[in-house]
Protein backbone atom coordinates (compact mmCIF):
# COMPACT_ATOMS: atom_id res chain seq x y z
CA UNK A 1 -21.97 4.59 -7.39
CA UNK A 2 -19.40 6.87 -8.40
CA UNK A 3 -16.48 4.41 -8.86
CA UNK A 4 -17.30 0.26 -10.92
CA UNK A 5 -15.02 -2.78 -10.85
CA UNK A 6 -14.86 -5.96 -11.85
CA UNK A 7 -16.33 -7.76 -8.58
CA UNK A 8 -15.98 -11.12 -9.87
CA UNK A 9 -14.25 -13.28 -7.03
CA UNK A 10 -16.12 -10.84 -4.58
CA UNK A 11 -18.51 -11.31 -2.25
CA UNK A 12 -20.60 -8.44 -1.11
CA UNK A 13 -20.92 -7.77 2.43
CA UNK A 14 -23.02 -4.36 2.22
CA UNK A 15 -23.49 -1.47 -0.25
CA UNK A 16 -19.12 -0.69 -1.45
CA UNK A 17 -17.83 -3.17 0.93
CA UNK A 18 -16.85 -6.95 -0.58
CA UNK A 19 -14.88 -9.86 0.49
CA UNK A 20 -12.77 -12.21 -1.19
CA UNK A 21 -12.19 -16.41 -0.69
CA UNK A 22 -8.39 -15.13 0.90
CA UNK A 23 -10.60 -12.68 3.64
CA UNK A 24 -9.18 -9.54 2.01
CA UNK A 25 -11.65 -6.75 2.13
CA UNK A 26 -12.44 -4.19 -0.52
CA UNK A 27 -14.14 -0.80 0.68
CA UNK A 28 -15.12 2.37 -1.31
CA UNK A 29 -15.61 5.55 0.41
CA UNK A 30 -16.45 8.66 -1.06
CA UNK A 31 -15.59 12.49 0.29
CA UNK A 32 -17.50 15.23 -0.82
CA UNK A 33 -14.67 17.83 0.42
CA UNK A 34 -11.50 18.80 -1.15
CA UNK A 35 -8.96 16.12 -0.72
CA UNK A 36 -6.37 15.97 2.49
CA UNK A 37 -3.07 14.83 0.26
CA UNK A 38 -0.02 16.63 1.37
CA UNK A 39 1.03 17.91 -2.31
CA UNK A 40 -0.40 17.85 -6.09
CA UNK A 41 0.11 14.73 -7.80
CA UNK A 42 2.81 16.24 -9.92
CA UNK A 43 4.92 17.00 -6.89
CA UNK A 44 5.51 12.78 -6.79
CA UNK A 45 8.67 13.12 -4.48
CA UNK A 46 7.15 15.51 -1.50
CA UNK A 47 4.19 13.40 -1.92
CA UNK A 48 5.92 10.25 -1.07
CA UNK A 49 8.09 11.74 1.82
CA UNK A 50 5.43 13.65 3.34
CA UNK A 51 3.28 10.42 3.18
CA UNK A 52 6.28 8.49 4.59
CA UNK A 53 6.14 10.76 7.34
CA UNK A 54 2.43 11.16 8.37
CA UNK A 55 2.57 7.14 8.10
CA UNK A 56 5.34 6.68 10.85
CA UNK A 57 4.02 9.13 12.87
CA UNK A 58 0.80 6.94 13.14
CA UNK A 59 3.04 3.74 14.00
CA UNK A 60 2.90 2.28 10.55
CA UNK A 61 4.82 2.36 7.63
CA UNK A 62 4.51 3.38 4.08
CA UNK A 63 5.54 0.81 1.30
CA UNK A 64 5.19 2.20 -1.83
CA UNK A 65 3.27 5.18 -3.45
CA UNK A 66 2.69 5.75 -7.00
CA UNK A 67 0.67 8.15 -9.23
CA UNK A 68 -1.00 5.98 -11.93
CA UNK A 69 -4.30 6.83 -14.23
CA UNK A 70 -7.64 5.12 -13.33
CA UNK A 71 -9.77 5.50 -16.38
CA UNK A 72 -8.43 8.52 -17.68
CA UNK A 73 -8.14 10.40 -14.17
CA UNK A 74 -4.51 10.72 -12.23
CA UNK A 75 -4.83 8.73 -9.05
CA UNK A 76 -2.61 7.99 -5.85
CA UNK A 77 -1.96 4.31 -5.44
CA UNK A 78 -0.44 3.50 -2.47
CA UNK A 79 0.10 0.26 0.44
CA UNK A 80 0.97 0.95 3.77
CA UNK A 81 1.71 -1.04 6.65
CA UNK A 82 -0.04 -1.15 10.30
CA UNK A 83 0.11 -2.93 13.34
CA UNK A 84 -2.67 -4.88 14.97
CA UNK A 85 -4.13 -3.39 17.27
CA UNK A 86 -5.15 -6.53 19.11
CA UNK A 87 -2.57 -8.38 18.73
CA UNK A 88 0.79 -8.58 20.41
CA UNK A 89 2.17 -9.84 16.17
CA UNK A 90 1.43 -9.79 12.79
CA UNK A 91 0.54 -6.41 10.79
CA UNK A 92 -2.04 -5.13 8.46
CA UNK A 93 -1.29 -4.37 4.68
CA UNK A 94 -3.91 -1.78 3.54
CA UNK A 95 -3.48 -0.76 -0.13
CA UNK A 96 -5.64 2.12 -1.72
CA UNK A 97 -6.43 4.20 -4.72
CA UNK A 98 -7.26 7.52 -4.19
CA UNK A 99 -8.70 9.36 -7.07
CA UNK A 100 -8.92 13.28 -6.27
CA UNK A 101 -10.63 15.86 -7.80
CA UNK A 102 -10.98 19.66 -6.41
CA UNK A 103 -14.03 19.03 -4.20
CA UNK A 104 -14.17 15.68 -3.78
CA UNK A 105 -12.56 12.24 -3.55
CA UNK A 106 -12.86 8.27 -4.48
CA UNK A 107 -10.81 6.05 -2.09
CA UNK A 108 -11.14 2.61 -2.58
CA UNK A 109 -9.20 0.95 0.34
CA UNK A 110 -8.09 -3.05 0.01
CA UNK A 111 -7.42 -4.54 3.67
CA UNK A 112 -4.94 -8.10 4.15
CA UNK A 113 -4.09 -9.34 7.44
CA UNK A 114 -1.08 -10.87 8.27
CA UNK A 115 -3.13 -14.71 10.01
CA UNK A 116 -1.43 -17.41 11.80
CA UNK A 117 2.23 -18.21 12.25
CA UNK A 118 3.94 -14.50 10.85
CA UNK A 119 7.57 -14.19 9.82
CA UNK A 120 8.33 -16.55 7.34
CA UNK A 121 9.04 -14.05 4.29
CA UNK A 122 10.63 -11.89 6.64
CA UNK A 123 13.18 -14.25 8.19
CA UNK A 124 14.03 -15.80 4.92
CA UNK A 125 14.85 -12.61 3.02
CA UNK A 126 17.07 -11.44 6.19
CA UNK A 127 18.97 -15.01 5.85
CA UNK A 128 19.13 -14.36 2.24
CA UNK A 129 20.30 -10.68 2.55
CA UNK A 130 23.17 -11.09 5.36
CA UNK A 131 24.75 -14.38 3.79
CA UNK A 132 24.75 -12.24 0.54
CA UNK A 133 25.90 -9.05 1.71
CA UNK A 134 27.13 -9.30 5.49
CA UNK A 135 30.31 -10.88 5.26
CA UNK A 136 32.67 -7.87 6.04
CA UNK A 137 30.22 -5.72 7.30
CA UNK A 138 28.85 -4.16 10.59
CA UNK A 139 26.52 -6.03 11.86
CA UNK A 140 24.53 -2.73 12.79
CA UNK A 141 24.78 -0.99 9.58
CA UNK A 142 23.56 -4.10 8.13
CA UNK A 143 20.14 -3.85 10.02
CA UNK A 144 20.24 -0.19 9.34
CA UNK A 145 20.07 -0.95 5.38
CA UNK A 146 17.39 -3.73 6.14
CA UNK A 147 15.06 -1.85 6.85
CA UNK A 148 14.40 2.01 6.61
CA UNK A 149 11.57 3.99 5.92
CA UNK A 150 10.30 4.21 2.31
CA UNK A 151 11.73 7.30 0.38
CA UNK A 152 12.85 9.10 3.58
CA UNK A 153 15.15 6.98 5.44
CA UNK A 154 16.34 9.74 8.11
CA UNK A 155 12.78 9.15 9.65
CA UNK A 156 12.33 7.33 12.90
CA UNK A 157 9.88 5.48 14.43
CA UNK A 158 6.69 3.39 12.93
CA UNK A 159 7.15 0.49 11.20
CA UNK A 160 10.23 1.47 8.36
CA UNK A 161 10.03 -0.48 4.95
CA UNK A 162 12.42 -4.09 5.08
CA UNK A 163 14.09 -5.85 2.03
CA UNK A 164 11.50 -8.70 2.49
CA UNK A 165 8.72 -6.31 1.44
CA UNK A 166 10.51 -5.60 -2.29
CA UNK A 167 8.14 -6.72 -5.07
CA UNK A 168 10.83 -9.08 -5.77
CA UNK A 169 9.62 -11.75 -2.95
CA UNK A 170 6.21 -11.92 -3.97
CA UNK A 171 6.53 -14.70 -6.21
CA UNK A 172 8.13 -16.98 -3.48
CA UNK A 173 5.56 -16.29 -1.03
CA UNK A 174 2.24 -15.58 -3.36
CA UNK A 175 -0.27 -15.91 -0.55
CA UNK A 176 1.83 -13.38 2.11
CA UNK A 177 -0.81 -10.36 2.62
CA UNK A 178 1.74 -8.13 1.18
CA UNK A 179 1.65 -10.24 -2.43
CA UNK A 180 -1.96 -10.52 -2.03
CA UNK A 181 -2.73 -6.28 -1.76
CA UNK A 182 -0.08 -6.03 -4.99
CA UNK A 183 -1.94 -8.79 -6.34
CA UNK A 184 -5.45 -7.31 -5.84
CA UNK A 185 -4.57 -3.59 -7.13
CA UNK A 186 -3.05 -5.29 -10.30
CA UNK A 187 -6.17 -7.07 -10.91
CA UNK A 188 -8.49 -4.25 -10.13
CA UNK A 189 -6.79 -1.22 -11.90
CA UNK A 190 -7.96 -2.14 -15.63
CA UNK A 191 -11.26 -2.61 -14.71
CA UNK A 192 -12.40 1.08 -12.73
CA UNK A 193 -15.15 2.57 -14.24
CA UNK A 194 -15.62 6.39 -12.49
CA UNK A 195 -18.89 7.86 -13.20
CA UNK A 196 -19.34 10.75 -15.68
CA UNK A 197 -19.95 13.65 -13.45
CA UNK A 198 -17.41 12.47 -11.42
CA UNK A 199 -15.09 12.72 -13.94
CA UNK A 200 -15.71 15.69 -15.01
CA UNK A 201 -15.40 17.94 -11.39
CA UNK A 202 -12.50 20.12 -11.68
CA UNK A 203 -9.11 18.60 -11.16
CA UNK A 204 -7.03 18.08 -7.98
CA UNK A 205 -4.16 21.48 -7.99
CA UNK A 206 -2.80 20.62 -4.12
């Protein structure tokens, strides 16, 4: 394999797909053609927004995106949010690296799922946020600043980025899906391992 981690606290399921005692799902998948990323890695802030964009547009939502080094190599590291498709509530939190390189890719894609009663994080950080900061405010602009796409708020539609979803609630609700998928790319980051030839394809120009 081109990409090694850590798999303690994984189960396997099949060859680059593993399971953990929470149901989150680790899959690697590997793309022998030049990467699909909007802009070079250097070009963080087009990256983000064009992500941002290309996210909505699919009904979901883009949480945060960050370009980070995976043994030695620049990488995308990213967590988006989806809805489920089969169910009328609750969404997906998939969180990825993506390590690019001119011809080819590593994407190894982490997969929680909002289960059971769904809401709880959300309502309490909305509480939290309009006894705060509502008093003296439009009600409407208040909602407006809840929740907005991720570095391009003029974009409509999909699932836009709320205050409940800042790294800052994790901690109070540690086994949410979104705390788990921070929680999981933490814990995996230190221990990639890319293979040789791998690393040493030429590198990812946009």
């Amino acid at each position: 394999m081109s990409l090694r981690f850590d798999q303690t606290g994984w189960e396997s399921l099949q060859p680059g797909a593993y399971r953990n005692a929470d149901g989150d799902t680790v899959a690697l998948y590997g793309f022998d053609l030049p990467p699909d990323l909007p802009a070079s890695l250097e070009q963080l802030d087009h990256l983000r927004r064009t992500t941002a964009a290309k996210t909505a547009e699919s009904g979901g939502g883009l949480i945060e995106l960050d370009v980070i080094t995976l043994d030695g190599l620049p990488a995308v590291q990213q967590i988006v949010k989806l809805p489920l498709p089969d169910r009328p509530t609750g969404v997906a939190y998939i969180a990825s690296f993506t390590v690019p390189r001119a011809d080819r890719s590593l994407v190894l894609k982490i997969q929680c799922l909002e289960q059971g009663v769904t809401g709880m994080r959300d309502s309490t950080a909305l509480n939290h946020y309009l006894t705060e900061y509502g008093q003296g405010h439009d009600l409407q602009d208040m909602m407006r600043w809840w929740a907005q796409h991720a570095y391009a708020p003029e974009i409509q539609g999909g699932l836009p980025r709320n205050l409940s979803e800042d790294p800052g609630w994790d901690p109070h609700f540690p086994q949410h899906p979104l705390s788990r998928a921070r929680r999981i790319l933490t814990g995996l980051a230190p221990s990639i391992e890319l293979h040789p030839v791998f690393k040493a394809a030429p590198p990812f120009s946009g």
